[in-house]
Amino acid sequence: MFTGIVEEVGEIVAVTSEGSTRRLTVRALIALDGSDVGASIAVNGACLTVVTRDATTLAFDVGPETLERTTLGHLRAGALVNPLRLGAALGGHLVLGHVDGVATVTDVSRVESTARVRIALPDPEFAALIVPKGSVAVDGVSLTVAALEAAAFEVMLIPHTLAATTLGRLRVGQPINIEADVIGKYVVRSLALRGSS
């Protein structure tokens, strides 16, 4: 369980492949603290397991399912990421690190020191999981839905979020990982099962 409160921006220092698995090595400081082999770290919103570590980096093996359902397969050395360790102070919303889909940034509008970002949903069925003023994780960052349309939603990014996460570098057309609020997912699933019985 993560909070979606990203405390640092990490950097991919190496990407290697072995068969259908890819190993990502991430340089981080805060996420490194207390993260031994076997620990869970969310990288851009996807929960991964530390397989090796040293004084400055953590390495993760990413399997075919995660590569197919997230943006992690597109990461290269030098890419910046949002690493988030398990057990950070609770202050965002409960994030599982289970990416629901890959969405696309369709607009980034700067409004003084903030930014308004419009995100197209990956498919129409996802709309039931997003609610106005509800929570959503974008590349692992806990955000509040500022506006909702049939096939898209918007979030507002404050100066701190723009500076302290990778979201300050978002561009139109960029794919991003999104995770809907877990409580909403359980409610939608429960109602769907009741309706089918």
N, CA and C atoms as an extended XYZ file, in Angstrom:
591
Properties=species:S:1:pos:R:3:atomname:S:1:resname:S:1:resid:I:1 pbc="F F F"
N         0.852       -1.179        0.000 N   MET     1
C         0.000        0.000        0.000 CA  MET     1
C         0.895        1.239        0.000 C   MET     1
N         0.679        2.131       -0.939 N   PHE     2
C         1.451        3.355       -1.047 CA  PHE     2
C         0.521        4.543       -0.813 C   PHE     2
N         1.103        5.729       -0.694 N   THR     3
C         0.285        6.914       -0.434 CA  THR     3
C         0.145        7.822       -1.637 C   THR     3
N         0.978        7.646       -2.630 N   GLY     4
C         0.946        8.534       -3.777 CA  GLY     4
C         1.627        9.862       -3.519 C   GLY     4
N         2.308       10.002       -2.379 N   ILE     5
C         3.057       11.216       -2.084 CA  ILE     5
C         4.516       10.961       -2.467 C   ILE     5
N         4.890       11.393       -3.646 N   VAL     6
C         6.230       11.154       -4.168 CA  VAL     6
C         7.196       12.121       -3.505 C   VAL     6
N         8.321       11.602       -3.006 N   GLU     7
C         9.276       12.410       -2.255 CA  GLU     7
C        10.530       12.760       -3.047 C   GLU     7
N        10.682       12.169       -4.233 N   GLU     8
C        11.878       12.446       -5.025 CA  GLU     8
C        11.663       12.000       -6.468 C   GLU     8
N        12.541       12.473       -7.337 N   VAL     9
C        12.587       12.002       -8.718 CA  VAL     9
C        13.831       11.134       -8.835 C   VAL     9
N        13.644        9.916       -9.330 N   GLY    10
C        14.771        9.016       -9.539 CA  GLY    10
C        15.157        8.990      -11.001 C   GLY    10
N        16.259        8.296      -11.294 N   GLU    11
C        16.734        8.199      -12.668 CA  GLU    11
C        17.032        6.750      -13.027 C   GLU    11
N        16.587        6.341      -14.197 N   ILE    12
C        16.940        5.015      -14.709 CA  ILE    12
C        18.400        5.079      -15.142 C   ILE    12
N        19.253        4.256      -14.537 N   VAL    13
C        20.674        4.264      -14.904 CA  VAL    13
C        21.045        3.089      -15.796 C   VAL    13
N        20.190        2.058      -15.829 N   ALA    14
C        20.461        0.924      -16.711 CA  ALA    14
C        19.170        0.163      -16.990 C   ALA    14
N        19.068       -0.337      -18.210 N   VAL    15
C        17.967       -1.215      -18.613 CA  VAL    15
C        18.589       -2.386      -19.343 C   VAL    15
N        18.351       -3.601      -18.840 N   THR    16
C        18.862       -4.798      -19.500 CA  THR    16
C        17.721       -5.781      -19.688 C   THR    16
N        17.864       -6.657      -20.658 N   SER    17
C        16.819       -7.641      -20.941 CA  SER    17
C        17.380       -9.039      -20.873 C   SER    17
N        16.549       -9.937      -20.361 N   GLU    18
C        16.881      -11.354      -20.373 CA  GLU    18
C        15.597      -12.105      -20.686 C   GLU    18
N        15.493      -12.610      -21.914 N   GLY    19
C        14.254      -13.253      -22.339 CA  GLY    19
C        13.128      -12.231      -22.357 C   GLY    19
N        12.025      -12.560      -21.714 N   SER    20
C        10.866      -11.659      -21.701 CA  SER    20
C        10.859      -10.726      -20.493 C   SER    20
N        11.922      -10.779      -19.691 N   THR    21
C        12.016       -9.945      -18.495 CA  THR    21
C        12.999       -8.801      -18.739 C   THR    21
N        12.680       -7.657      -18.177 N   ARG    22
C        13.565       -6.495      -18.280 CA  ARG    22
C        13.968       -6.075      -16.871 C   ARG    22
N        15.249       -5.767      -16.696 N   ARG    23
C        15.724       -5.277      -15.399 CA  ARG    23
C        15.943       -3.771      -15.481 C   ARG    23
N        15.287       -3.051      -14.553 N   LEU    24
C        15.440       -1.608      -14.446 CA  LEU    24
C        16.282       -1.304      -13.216 C   LEU    24
N        17.317       -0.512      -13.392 N   THR    25
C        18.125       -0.065      -12.272 CA  THR    25
C        17.882        1.422      -12.089 C   THR    25
N        17.444        1.796      -10.876 N   VAL    26
C        17.021        3.163      -10.587 CA  VAL    26
C        17.914        3.775       -9.515 C   VAL    26
N        18.430        4.982       -9.807 N   ARG    27
C        19.171        5.725       -8.794 CA  ARG    27
C        18.159        6.538       -7.988 C   ARG    27
N        18.202        6.378       -6.671 N   ALA    28
C        17.276        7.094       -5.787 CA  ALA    28
C        17.963        7.284       -4.439 C   ALA    28
N        17.468        8.223       -3.673 N   LEU    29
C        18.005        8.445       -2.333 CA  LEU    29
C        16.985        8.090       -1.267 C   LEU    29
N        15.842        8.748       -1.287 N   ILE    30
C        14.825        8.535       -0.259 CA  ILE    30
C        14.237        7.128       -0.358 C   ILE    30
N        13.899        6.693       -1.575 N   ALA    31
C        13.318        5.357       -1.743 CA  ALA    31
C        14.304        4.256       -1.372 C   ALA    31
N        15.586        4.552       -1.463 N   LEU    32
C        16.627        3.581       -1.128 CA  LEU    32
C        16.644        3.268        0.364 C   LEU    32
N        16.339        4.265        1.179 N   ASP    33
C        16.406        4.120        2.628 CA  ASP    33
C        15.440        3.035        3.125 C   ASP    33
N        15.971        2.005        3.711 N   GLY    34
C        15.154        0.924        4.265 CA  GLY    34
C        14.588       -0.037        3.246 C   GLY    34
N        14.997        0.088        1.993 N   SER    35
C        14.465       -0.785        0.937 CA  SER    35
C        15.486       -1.859        0.599 C   SER    35
N        15.403       -2.945        1.335 N   ASP    36
C        16.303       -4.065        1.095 CA  ASP    36
C        15.740       -4.955        0.003 C   ASP    36
N        16.507       -5.963       -0.390 N   VAL    37
C        16.042       -6.940       -1.374 CA  VAL    37
C        14.723       -7.536       -0.881 C   VAL    37
N        13.735       -7.568       -1.751 N   GLY    38
C        12.407       -8.072       -1.399 CA  GLY    38
C        11.410       -6.982       -1.071 C   GLY    38
N        11.883       -5.752       -0.881 N   ALA    39
C        10.979       -4.637       -0.564 CA  ALA    39
C        10.158       -4.240       -1.786 C   ALA    39
N         9.016       -3.627       -1.541 N   SER    40
C         8.154       -3.127       -2.610 CA  SER    40
C         8.394       -1.635       -2.814 C   SER    40
N         8.608       -1.262       -4.071 N   ILE    41
C         8.770        0.138       -4.468 CA  ILE    41
C         7.872        0.351       -5.681 C   ILE    41
N         7.106        1.434       -5.678 N   ALA    42
C         6.322        1.772       -6.865 CA  ALA    42
C         7.191        2.657       -7.755 C   ALA    42
N         7.312        2.288       -9.013 N   VAL    43
C         8.054        3.071       -9.993 CA  VAL    43
C         7.048        3.547      -11.037 C   VAL    43
N         6.833        4.856      -11.090 N   ASN    44
C         5.800        5.444      -11.958 CA  ASN    44
C         4.454        4.766      -11.749 C   ASN    44
N         4.177        4.411      -10.504 N   GLY    45
C         2.876        3.854      -10.152 CA  GLY    45
C         2.775        2.346      -10.195 C   GLY    45
N         3.792        1.649      -10.688 N   ALA    46
C         3.748        0.188      -10.771 CA  ALA    46
C         4.570       -0.414       -9.630 C   ALA    46
N         3.929       -1.249       -8.829 N   CYS    47
C         4.596       -1.875       -7.696 CA  CYS    47
C         5.597       -2.916       -8.191 C   CYS    47
N         6.859       -2.758       -7.780 N   LEU    48
C         7.928       -3.668       -8.185 CA  LEU    48
C         8.668       -4.152       -6.940 C   LEU    48
N         9.389       -5.266       -7.084 N   THR    49
C        10.152       -5.849       -5.978 CA  THR    49
C        11.634       -5.602       -6.194 C   THR    49
N        12.308       -5.125       -5.160 N   VAL    50
C        13.756       -4.908       -5.233 CA  VAL    50
C        14.442       -6.265       -5.337 C   VAL    50
N        15.266       -6.451       -6.390 N   VAL    51
C        15.995       -7.718       -6.549 CA  VAL    51
C        17.473       -7.574       -6.223 C   VAL    51
N        18.026       -6.372       -6.389 N   THR    52
C        19.385       -6.075       -5.933 CA  THR    52
C        19.420       -4.604       -5.539 C   THR    52
N        20.389       -4.262       -4.698 N   ARG    53
C        20.589       -2.861       -4.323 CA  ARG    53
C        22.042       -2.640       -3.987 C   ARG    53
N        22.457       -1.390       -4.117 N   ASP    54
C        23.786       -1.013       -3.653 CA  ASP    54
C        23.655        0.338       -2.949 C   ASP    54
N        24.738        1.065       -2.821 N   ALA    55
C        24.705        2.300       -2.039 CA  ALA    55
C        23.858        3.403       -2.672 C   ALA    55
N        23.609        3.336       -3.989 N   THR    56
C        22.872        4.425       -4.643 CA  THR    56
C        21.735        3.972       -5.554 C   THR    56
N        21.636        2.655       -5.800 N   THR    57
C        20.622        2.196       -6.753 CA  THR    57
C        19.818        1.003       -6.240 C   THR    57
N        18.639        0.869       -6.835 N   LEU    58
C        17.762       -0.286       -6.632 CA  LEU    58
C        17.501       -0.896       -8.003 C   LEU    58
N        17.451       -2.226       -8.084 N   ALA    59
C        17.158       -2.884       -9.357 CA  ALA    59
C        15.900       -3.729       -9.212 C   ALA    59
N        15.117       -3.767      -10.294 N   PHE    60
C        13.833       -4.470      -10.325 CA  PHE    60
C        13.738       -5.295      -11.599 C   PHE    60
N        13.210       -6.514      -11.492 N   ASP    61
C        12.888       -7.308      -12.674 CA  ASP    61
C        11.435       -7.058      -13.020 C   ASP    61
N        11.179       -6.704      -14.281 N   VAL    62
C         9.829       -6.386      -14.739 CA  VAL    62
C         9.411       -7.452      -15.745 C   VAL    62
N         8.331       -8.168      -15.415 N   GLY    63
C         7.870       -9.266      -16.248 CA  GLY    63
C         6.984       -8.820      -17.400 C   GLY    63
N         6.632       -9.769      -18.280 N   PRO    64
C         5.859       -9.454      -19.486 CA  PRO    64
C         4.509       -8.787      -19.206 C   PRO    64
N         3.804       -9.212      -18.163 N   GLU    65
C         2.494       -8.625      -17.844 CA  GLU    65
C         2.624       -7.142      -17.524 C   GLU    65
N         3.582       -6.797      -16.693 N   THR    66
C         3.797       -5.396      -16.326 CA  THR    66
C         4.285       -4.590      -17.522 C   THR    66
N         5.163       -5.155      -18.320 N   LEU    67
C         5.656       -4.456      -19.505 CA  LEU    67
C         4.519       -4.167      -20.485 C   LEU    67
N         3.573       -5.095      -20.580 N   GLU    68
C         2.460       -4.927      -21.518 CA  GLU    68
C         1.422       -3.925      -21.020 C   GLU    68
N         1.195       -3.869      -19.717 N   ARG    69
C         0.095       -3.063      -19.166 CA  ARG    69
C         0.496       -1.719      -18.583 C   ARG    69
N         1.788       -1.374      -18.660 N   THR    70
C         2.264       -0.101      -18.117 CA  THR    70
C         3.201        0.559      -19.128 C   THR    70
N         3.716        1.708      -18.744 N   THR    71
C         4.686        2.413      -19.590 CA  THR    71
C         6.132        2.000      -19.292 C   THR    71
N         6.346        1.080      -18.362 N   LEU    72
C         7.707        0.736      -17.950 CA  LEU    72
C         8.544        0.142      -19.072 C   LEU    72
N         7.910       -0.495      -20.026 N   GLY    73
C         8.646       -1.072      -21.154 CA  GLY    73
C         9.269       -0.034      -22.066 C   GLY    73
N         8.831        1.215      -21.958 N   HIS    74
C         9.359        2.295      -22.801 CA  HIS    74
C        10.511        3.044      -22.141 C   HIS    74
N        10.818        2.726      -20.886 N   LEU    75
C        11.864        3.458      -20.172 CA  LEU    75
C        13.247        3.077      -20.675 C   LEU    75
N        14.097        4.078      -20.783 N   ARG    76
C        15.480        3.887      -21.208 CA  ARG    76
C        16.399        4.548      -20.182 C   ARG    76
N        17.690        4.236      -20.234 N   ALA    77
C        18.661        4.873      -19.347 CA  ALA    77
C        18.574        6.385      -19.519 C   ALA    77
N        18.579        7.089      -18.397 N   GLY    78
C        18.466        8.539      -18.413 CA  GLY    78
C        17.053        9.042      -18.149 C   GLY    78
N        16.048        8.160      -18.274 N   ALA    79
C        14.663        8.561      -18.021 CA  ALA    79
C        14.473        8.859      -16.537 C   ALA    79
N        13.653        9.851      -16.256 N   LEU    80
C        13.331       10.191      -14.872 CA  LEU    80
C        12.039        9.496      -14.472 C   LEU    80
N        11.980        9.025      -13.221 N   VAL    81
C        10.823        8.270      -12.734 CA  VAL    81
C        10.443        8.728      -11.333 C   VAL    81
N         9.232        8.358      -10.925 N   ASN    82
C         8.744        8.623       -9.575 CA  ASN    82
C         8.874        7.350       -8.749 C   ASN    82
N         9.927        7.214       -7.924 N   PRO    83
C        10.037        6.043       -7.043 CA  PRO    83
C         9.336        6.334       -5.715 C   PRO    83
N         8.566        5.391       -5.236 N   LEU    84
C         7.820        5.594       -4.002 CA  LEU    84
C         7.924        4.344       -3.150 C   LEU    84
N         8.441        4.502       -1.952 N   ARG    85
C         8.632        3.336       -1.089 CA  ARG    85
C         7.388        3.044       -0.260 C   ARG    85
N         7.270        1.819        0.114 N   LEU    86
C         6.193        1.371        0.983 CA  LEU    86
C         6.422        1.946        2.373 C   LEU    86
N         5.366        2.411        2.992 N   GLY    87
C         5.477        2.874        4.364 CA  GLY    87
C         5.751        4.349        4.518 C   GLY    87
N         5.696        5.110        3.431 N   ALA    88
C         5.847        6.560        3.573 CA  ALA    88
C         4.645        7.099        4.348 C   ALA    88
N         4.788        8.279        4.900 N   ALA    89
C         3.704        8.866        5.691 CA  ALA    89
C         2.419        8.967        4.866 C   ALA    89
N         1.292        8.619        5.480 N   LEU    90
C         0.010        8.659        4.775 CA  LEU    90
C        -0.431       10.103        4.639 C   LEU    90
N        -0.657       10.524        3.406 N   GLY    91
C        -1.051       11.903        3.190 CA  GLY    91
C        -1.758       12.086        1.865 C   GLY    91
N        -1.666       11.124        0.969 N   GLY    92
C        -2.343       11.212       -0.316 CA  GLY    92
C        -3.607       10.386       -0.244 C   GLY    92
N        -3.672        9.334       -1.056 N   HIS    93
C        -4.752        8.366       -0.936 CA  HIS    93
C        -4.121        6.981       -1.057 C   HIS    93
N        -4.856        5.949       -0.743 N   LEU    94
C        -4.301        4.597       -0.775 CA  LEU    94
C        -4.112        4.139       -2.217 C   LEU    94
N        -2.880        3.855       -2.558 N   VAL    95
C        -2.498        3.452       -3.902 CA  VAL    95
C        -1.887        2.065       -3.799 C   VAL    95
N        -2.360        1.138       -4.617 N   LEU    96
C        -1.868       -0.232       -4.549 CA  LEU    96
C        -0.619       -0.478       -5.388 C   LEU    96
N        -0.381        0.388       -6.365 N   GLY    97
C         0.716        0.125       -7.293 CA  GLY    97
C         0.299       -0.851       -8.368 C   GLY    97
N        -1.017       -1.039       -8.542 N   HIS    98
C        -1.560       -1.910       -9.584 CA  HIS    98
C        -2.152       -1.009      -10.661 C   HIS    98
N        -1.380       -0.769      -11.699 N   VAL    99
C        -1.782        0.155      -12.757 CA  VAL    99
C        -3.018       -0.388      -13.466 C   VAL    99
N        -4.049        0.468      -13.583 N   ASP   100
C        -5.292        0.071      -14.255 CA  ASP   100
C        -5.225        0.237      -15.756 C   ASP   100
N        -4.380        1.119      -16.226 N   GLY   101
C        -4.279        1.318      -17.666 CA  GLY   101
C        -3.277        2.402      -18.012 C   GLY   101
N        -2.991        2.466      -19.294 N   VAL   102
C        -2.111        3.503      -19.817 CA  VAL   102
C        -2.992        4.525      -20.517 C   VAL   102
N        -2.963        5.747      -20.019 N   ALA   103
C        -3.739        6.841      -20.589 CA  ALA   103
C        -2.793        7.750      -21.373 C   ALA   103
N        -3.357        8.778      -22.008 N   THR   104
C        -2.561        9.684      -22.833 CA  THR   104
C        -2.820       11.132      -22.454 C   THR   104
N        -1.760       11.898      -22.298 N   VAL   105
C        -1.882       13.329      -22.042 CA  VAL   105
C        -2.328       14.007      -23.327 C   VAL   105
N        -3.445       14.748      -23.274 N   THR   106
C        -3.941       15.422      -24.475 CA  THR   106
C        -3.789       16.936      -24.418 C   THR   106
N        -3.521       17.482      -23.231 N   ASP   107
C        -3.310       18.925      -23.140 CA  ASP   107
C        -2.588       19.247      -21.833 C   ASP   107
N        -1.657       20.182      -21.901 N   VAL   108
C        -0.981       20.710      -20.726 CA  VAL   108
C        -1.042       22.228      -20.841 C   VAL   108
N        -1.783       22.860      -19.926 N   SER   109
C        -1.937       24.312      -19.947 CA  SER   109
C        -1.334       24.890      -18.675 C   SER   109
N        -0.361       25.767      -18.842 N   ARG   110
C         0.236       26.443      -17.690 CA  ARG   110
C        -0.667       27.593      -17.273 C   ARG   110
N        -0.965       27.666      -15.993 N   VAL   111
C        -1.773       28.737      -15.428 CA  VAL   111
C        -0.943       29.343      -14.302 C   VAL   111
N        -0.231       30.438      -14.619 N   GLU   112
C         0.726       31.044      -13.696 CA  GLU   112
C         1.721       29.980      -13.250 C   GLU   112
N         1.805       29.670      -11.972 N   SER   113
C         2.800       28.702      -11.493 CA  SER   113
C         2.259       27.277      -11.425 C   SER   113
N         1.010       27.073      -11.851 N   THR   114
C         0.398       25.738      -11.827 CA  THR   114
C         0.227       25.220      -13.255 C   THR   114
N        -0.272       24.010      -13.372 N   ALA   115
C        -0.564       23.450      -14.686 CA  ALA   115
C        -1.867       22.658      -14.614 C   ALA   115
N        -2.647       22.739      -15.677 N   ARG   116
C        -3.870       21.952      -15.818 CA  ARG   116
C        -3.571       20.911      -16.899 C   ARG   116
N        -3.769       19.644      -16.570 N   VAL   117
C        -3.436       18.555      -17.484 CA  VAL   117
C        -4.697       17.771      -17.818 C   VAL   117
N        -4.957       17.598      -19.109 N   ARG   118
C        -6.102       16.805      -19.580 CA  ARG   118
C        -5.576       15.443      -20.010 C   ARG   118
N        -6.257       14.394      -19.559 N   ILE   119
C        -5.809       13.019      -19.787 CA  ILE   119
C        -6.948       12.210      -20.401 C   ILE   119
N        -6.700       11.610      -21.560 N   ALA   120
C        -7.695       10.759      -22.214 CA  ALA   120
C        -7.680        9.383      -21.568 C   ALA   120
N        -8.865        8.882      -21.239 N   LEU   121
C        -8.983        7.559      -20.612 CA  LEU   121
C        -8.607        6.460      -21.605 C   LEU   121
N        -8.068        5.350      -21.118 N   PRO   122
C        -7.643        4.276      -22.018 CA  PRO   122
C        -8.801        3.555      -22.707 C   PRO   122
N        -9.962        3.498      -22.050 N   ASP   123
C       -11.156        2.929      -22.677 CA  ASP   123
C       -12.387        3.468      -21.958 C   ASP   123
N       -13.565        3.427      -22.598 N   PRO   124
C       -14.774        4.023      -22.013 CA  PRO   124
C       -15.183        3.423      -20.679 C   PRO   124
N       -14.927        2.144      -20.456 N   GLU   125
C       -15.335        1.496      -19.207 CA  GLU   125
C       -14.589        2.062      -17.997 C   GLU   125
N       -13.462        2.704      -18.240 N   PHE   126
C       -12.679        3.274      -17.160 CA  PHE   126
C       -13.376        4.485      -16.536 C   PHE   126
N       -14.276        5.120      -17.293 N   ALA   127
C       -14.943        6.342      -16.823 CA  ALA   127
C       -15.696        6.124      -15.511 C   ALA   127
N       -16.222        4.930      -15.285 N   ALA   128
C       -16.974        4.653      -14.060 CA  ALA   128
C       -16.092        4.700      -12.815 C   ALA   128
N       -14.777        4.626      -12.994 N   LEU   129
C       -13.857        4.601      -11.858 CA  LEU   129
C       -13.326        5.981      -11.476 C   LEU   129
N       -13.635        6.984      -12.286 N   ILE   130
C       -13.135        8.333      -12.038 CA  ILE   130
C       -14.311        9.222      -11.641 C   ILE   130
N       -14.169        9.939      -10.526 N   VAL   131
C       -15.251       10.819      -10.067 CA  VAL   131
C       -14.699       12.221       -9.822 C   VAL   131
N       -15.521       13.261      -10.064 N   PRO   132
C       -15.068       14.617       -9.797 CA  PRO   132
C       -14.668       14.773       -8.327 C   PRO   132
N       -13.546       15.402       -8.095 N   LYS   133
C       -12.965       15.618       -6.765 CA  LYS   133
C       -12.523       14.317       -6.100 C   LYS   133
N       -12.536       13.226       -6.848 N   GLY   134
C       -12.034       11.951       -6.343 CA  GLY   134
C       -10.533       11.847       -6.555 C   GLY   134
N        -9.972       10.740       -6.108 N   SER   135
C        -8.528       10.532       -6.211 CA  SER   135
C        -8.176        9.671       -7.410 C   SER   135
N        -7.020        9.962       -7.981 N   VAL   136
C        -6.461        9.162       -9.061 CA  VAL   136
C        -4.941        9.260       -8.945 C   VAL   136
N        -4.243        8.174       -9.268 N   ALA   137
C        -2.780        8.205       -9.282 CA  ALA   137
C        -2.323        8.282      -10.734 C   ALA   137
N        -1.490        9.273      -11.030 N   VAL   138
C        -0.922        9.462      -12.365 CA  VAL   138
C         0.585        9.257      -12.245 C   VAL   138
N         1.088        8.212      -12.899 N   ASP   139
C         2.493        7.811      -12.747 CA  ASP   139
C         2.874        7.716      -11.275 C   ASP   139
N         1.913        7.232      -10.466 N   GLY   140
C         2.153        6.998       -9.051 CA  GLY   140
C         1.892        8.179       -8.149 C   GLY   140
N         1.599        9.353       -8.716 N   VAL   141
C         1.395       10.563       -7.920 CA  VAL   141
C        -0.089       10.715       -7.585 C   VAL   141
N        -0.408       10.845       -6.312 N   SER   142
C        -1.784       11.029       -5.868 CA  SER   142
C        -2.272       12.421       -6.261 C   SER   142
N        -3.383       12.454       -7.033 N   LEU   143
C        -3.948       13.716       -7.497 CA  LEU   143
C        -5.455       13.713       -7.304 C   LEU   143
N        -6.037       14.905       -7.356 N   THR   144
C        -7.486       15.066       -7.268 CA  THR   144
C        -8.024       15.377       -8.654 C   THR   144
N        -9.117       14.724       -9.032 N   VAL   145
C        -9.752       14.966      -10.332 CA  VAL   145
C       -10.404       16.349      -10.286 C   VAL   145
N        -9.954       17.242      -11.165 N   ALA   146
C       -10.480       18.613      -11.193 CA  ALA   146
C       -11.685       18.738      -12.113 C   ALA   146
N       -11.731       17.937      -13.168 N   ALA   147
C       -12.853       17.966      -14.115 CA  ALA   147
C       -12.960       16.603      -14.765 C   ALA   147
N       -14.184       16.267      -15.175 N   LEU   148
C       -14.433       14.952      -15.757 CA  LEU   148
C       -15.306       15.085      -16.990 C   LEU   148
N       -14.902       14.410      -18.058 N   GLU   149
C       -15.678       14.333      -19.297 CA  GLU   149
C       -15.989       12.870      -19.550 C   GLU   149
N       -16.689       12.580      -20.620 N   ALA   150
C       -17.062       11.197      -20.933 CA  ALA   150
C       -15.839       10.312      -21.152 C   ALA   150
N       -14.797       10.851      -21.779 N   ALA   151
C       -13.646       10.021      -22.120 CA  ALA   151
C       -12.323       10.620      -21.655 C   ALA   151
N       -12.383       11.583      -20.736 N   ALA   152
C       -11.155       12.223      -20.271 CA  ALA   152
C       -11.389       12.841      -18.894 C   ALA   152
N       -10.295       13.156      -18.226 N   PHE   153
C       -10.383       13.895      -16.966 CA  PHE   153
C        -9.235       14.886      -16.908 C   PHE   153
N        -9.351       15.844      -15.998 N   GLU   154
C        -8.309       16.845      -15.822 CA  GLU   154
C        -7.846       16.878      -14.374 C   GLU   154
N        -6.572       17.209      -14.201 N   VAL   155
C        -5.998       17.407      -12.879 CA  VAL   155
C        -5.256       18.733      -12.884 C   VAL   155
N        -5.168       19.355      -11.715 N   MET   156
C        -4.384       20.572      -11.540 CA  MET   156
C        -3.116       20.212      -10.778 C   MET   156
N        -2.000       20.715      -11.227 N   LEU   157
C        -0.723       20.438      -10.590 CA  LEU   157
C        -0.180       21.707       -9.955 C   LEU   157
N         0.075       21.643       -8.662 N   ILE   158
C         0.616       22.787       -7.938 CA  ILE   158
C         2.130       22.872       -8.179 C   ILE   158
N         2.746       24.016       -7.870 N   PRO   159
C         4.187       24.155       -8.110 CA  PRO   159
C         5.033       23.052       -7.463 C   PRO   159
N         4.690       22.640       -6.242 N   HIS   160
C         5.472       21.585       -5.580 CA  HIS   160
C         5.434       20.292       -6.387 C   HIS   160
N         4.258       19.887       -6.839 N   THR   161
C         4.129       18.653       -7.636 CA  THR   161
C         4.900       18.777       -8.944 C   THR   161
N         4.830       19.930       -9.579 N   LEU   162
C         5.565       20.150      -10.822 CA  LEU   162
C         7.066       20.021      -10.620 C   LEU   162
N         7.554       20.474       -9.454 N   ALA   163
C         8.992       20.447       -9.184 CA  ALA   163
C         9.481       19.135       -8.593 C   ALA   163
N         8.655       18.480       -7.772 N   ALA   164
C         9.115       17.323       -6.999 CA  ALA   164
C         8.816       15.979       -7.645 C   ALA   164
N         8.116       15.966       -8.788 N   THR   165
C         7.788       14.714       -9.480 CA  THR   165
C         8.095       14.872      -10.967 C   THR   165
N         7.914       13.812      -11.713 N   THR   166
C         8.130       13.880      -13.169 CA  THR   166
C         6.979       14.578      -13.886 C   THR   166
N         5.882       14.876      -13.180 N   LEU   167
C         4.718       15.450      -13.844 CA  LEU   167
C         4.975       16.858      -14.367 C   LEU   167
N         5.985       17.535      -13.876 N   GLY   168
C         6.344       18.842      -14.409 CA  GLY   168
C         6.915       18.765      -15.811 C   GLY   168
N         7.207       17.552      -16.277 N   ARG   169
C         7.770       17.347      -17.613 CA  ARG   169
C         6.768       16.719      -18.584 C   ARG   169
N         5.500       16.614      -18.174 N   LEU   170
C         4.497       16.008      -19.055 CA  LEU   170
C         4.365       16.792      -20.351 C   LEU   170
N         4.120       16.050      -21.440 N   ARG   171
C         3.920       16.686      -22.736 CA  ARG   171
C         2.747       16.017      -23.444 C   ARG   171
N         2.139       16.735      -24.358 N   VAL   172
C         0.999       16.216      -25.114 CA  VAL   172
C         1.436       14.969      -25.890 C   VAL   172
N         0.590       13.943      -25.832 N   GLY   173
C         0.871       12.682      -26.509 CA  GLY   173
C         1.598       11.669      -25.661 C   GLY   173
N         2.041       12.069      -24.482 N   GLN   174
C         2.811       11.178      -23.613 CA  GLN   174
C         1.914       10.133      -22.965 C   GLN   174
N         2.304        8.854      -23.007 N   PRO   175
C         1.555        7.820      -22.272 CA  PRO   175
C         1.921        7.868      -20.794 C   PRO   175
N         0.926        7.655      -19.939 N   ILE   176
C         1.141        7.682      -18.490 CA  ILE   176
C         0.370        6.546      -17.840 C   ILE   176
N         0.870        6.070      -16.719 N   ASN   177
C         0.182        5.033      -15.947 CA  ASN   177
C        -0.872        5.689      -15.062 C   ASN   177
N        -2.070        5.104      -15.040 N   ILE   178
C        -3.091        5.602      -14.123 CA  ILE   178
C        -3.656        4.457      -13.292 C   ILE   178
N        -3.960        4.807      -12.044 N   GLU   179
C        -4.604        3.871      -11.124 CA  GLU   179
C        -5.758        4.599      -10.454 C   GLU   179
N        -6.953        4.061      -10.619 N   ALA   180
C        -8.136        4.643       -9.984 CA  ALA   180
C        -8.143        4.323       -8.500 C   ALA   180
N        -8.922        5.089       -7.770 N   ASP   181
C        -9.040        4.885       -6.334 CA  ASP   181
C        -9.550        3.474       -6.032 C   ASP   181
N        -8.901        2.764       -5.134 N   VAL   182
C        -9.220        1.368       -4.852 CA  VAL   182
C       -10.636        1.203       -4.301 C   VAL   182
N       -11.098        2.139       -3.494 N   ILE   183
C       -12.452        2.027       -2.938 CA  ILE   183
C       -13.484        2.076       -4.060 C   ILE   183
N       -13.287        2.990       -4.996 N   GLY   184
C       -14.190        3.078       -6.141 CA  GLY   184
C       -14.210        1.808       -6.961 C   GLY   184
N       -13.062        1.167       -7.111 N   LYS   185
C       -13.008       -0.077       -7.890 CA  LYS   185
C       -13.834       -1.175       -7.227 C   LYS   185
N       -13.756       -1.255       -5.891 N   TYR   186
C       -14.547       -2.268       -5.186 CA  TYR   186
C       -16.039       -1.977       -5.275 C   TYR   186
N       -16.407       -0.707       -5.198 N   VAL   187
C       -17.826       -0.339       -5.305 CA  VAL   187
C       -18.359       -0.692       -6.695 C   VAL   187
N       -17.626       -0.324       -7.747 N   VAL   188
C       -18.067       -0.624       -9.105 CA  VAL   188
C       -18.178       -2.125       -9.319 C   VAL   188
N       -17.223       -2.882       -8.831 N   ARG   189
C       -17.255       -4.349       -8.977 CA  ARG   189
C       -18.441       -4.948       -8.239 C   ARG   189
N       -18.691       -4.486       -7.014 N   SER   190
C       -19.809       -4.989       -6.231 CA  SER   190
C       -21.138       -4.711       -6.915 C   SER   190
N       -21.301       -3.488       -7.416 N   LEU   191
C       -22.554       -3.138       -8.094 CA  LEU   191
C       -22.738       -3.939       -9.380 C   LEU   191
N       -21.646       -4.194      -10.095 N   ALA   192
C       -21.741       -4.979      -11.321 CA  ALA   192
C       -22.162       -6.400      -11.028 C   ALA   192
N       -21.634       -6.973       -9.950 N   LEU   193
C       -22.008       -8.348       -9.582 CA  LEU   193
C       -23.471       -8.414       -9.126 C   LEU   193
N       -23.922       -7.429       -8.395 N   ARG   194
C       -25.319       -7.415       -7.941 CA  ARG   194
C       -26.271       -7.258       -9.120 C   ARG   194
N       -25.850       -6.464      -10.102 N   GLY   195
C       -26.691       -6.261      -11.267 CA  GLY   195
C       -26.787       -7.479      -12.165 C   GLY   195
N       -25.771       -8.343      -12.109 N   SER   196
C       -25.777       -9.528      -12.980 CA  SER   196
C       -26.448      -10.735      -12.336 C   SER   196
N       -26.816      -10.629      -11.035 N   SER   197
C       -27.415      -11.788      -10.374 CA  SER   197
C       -28.932      -11.731      -10.392 C   SER   197
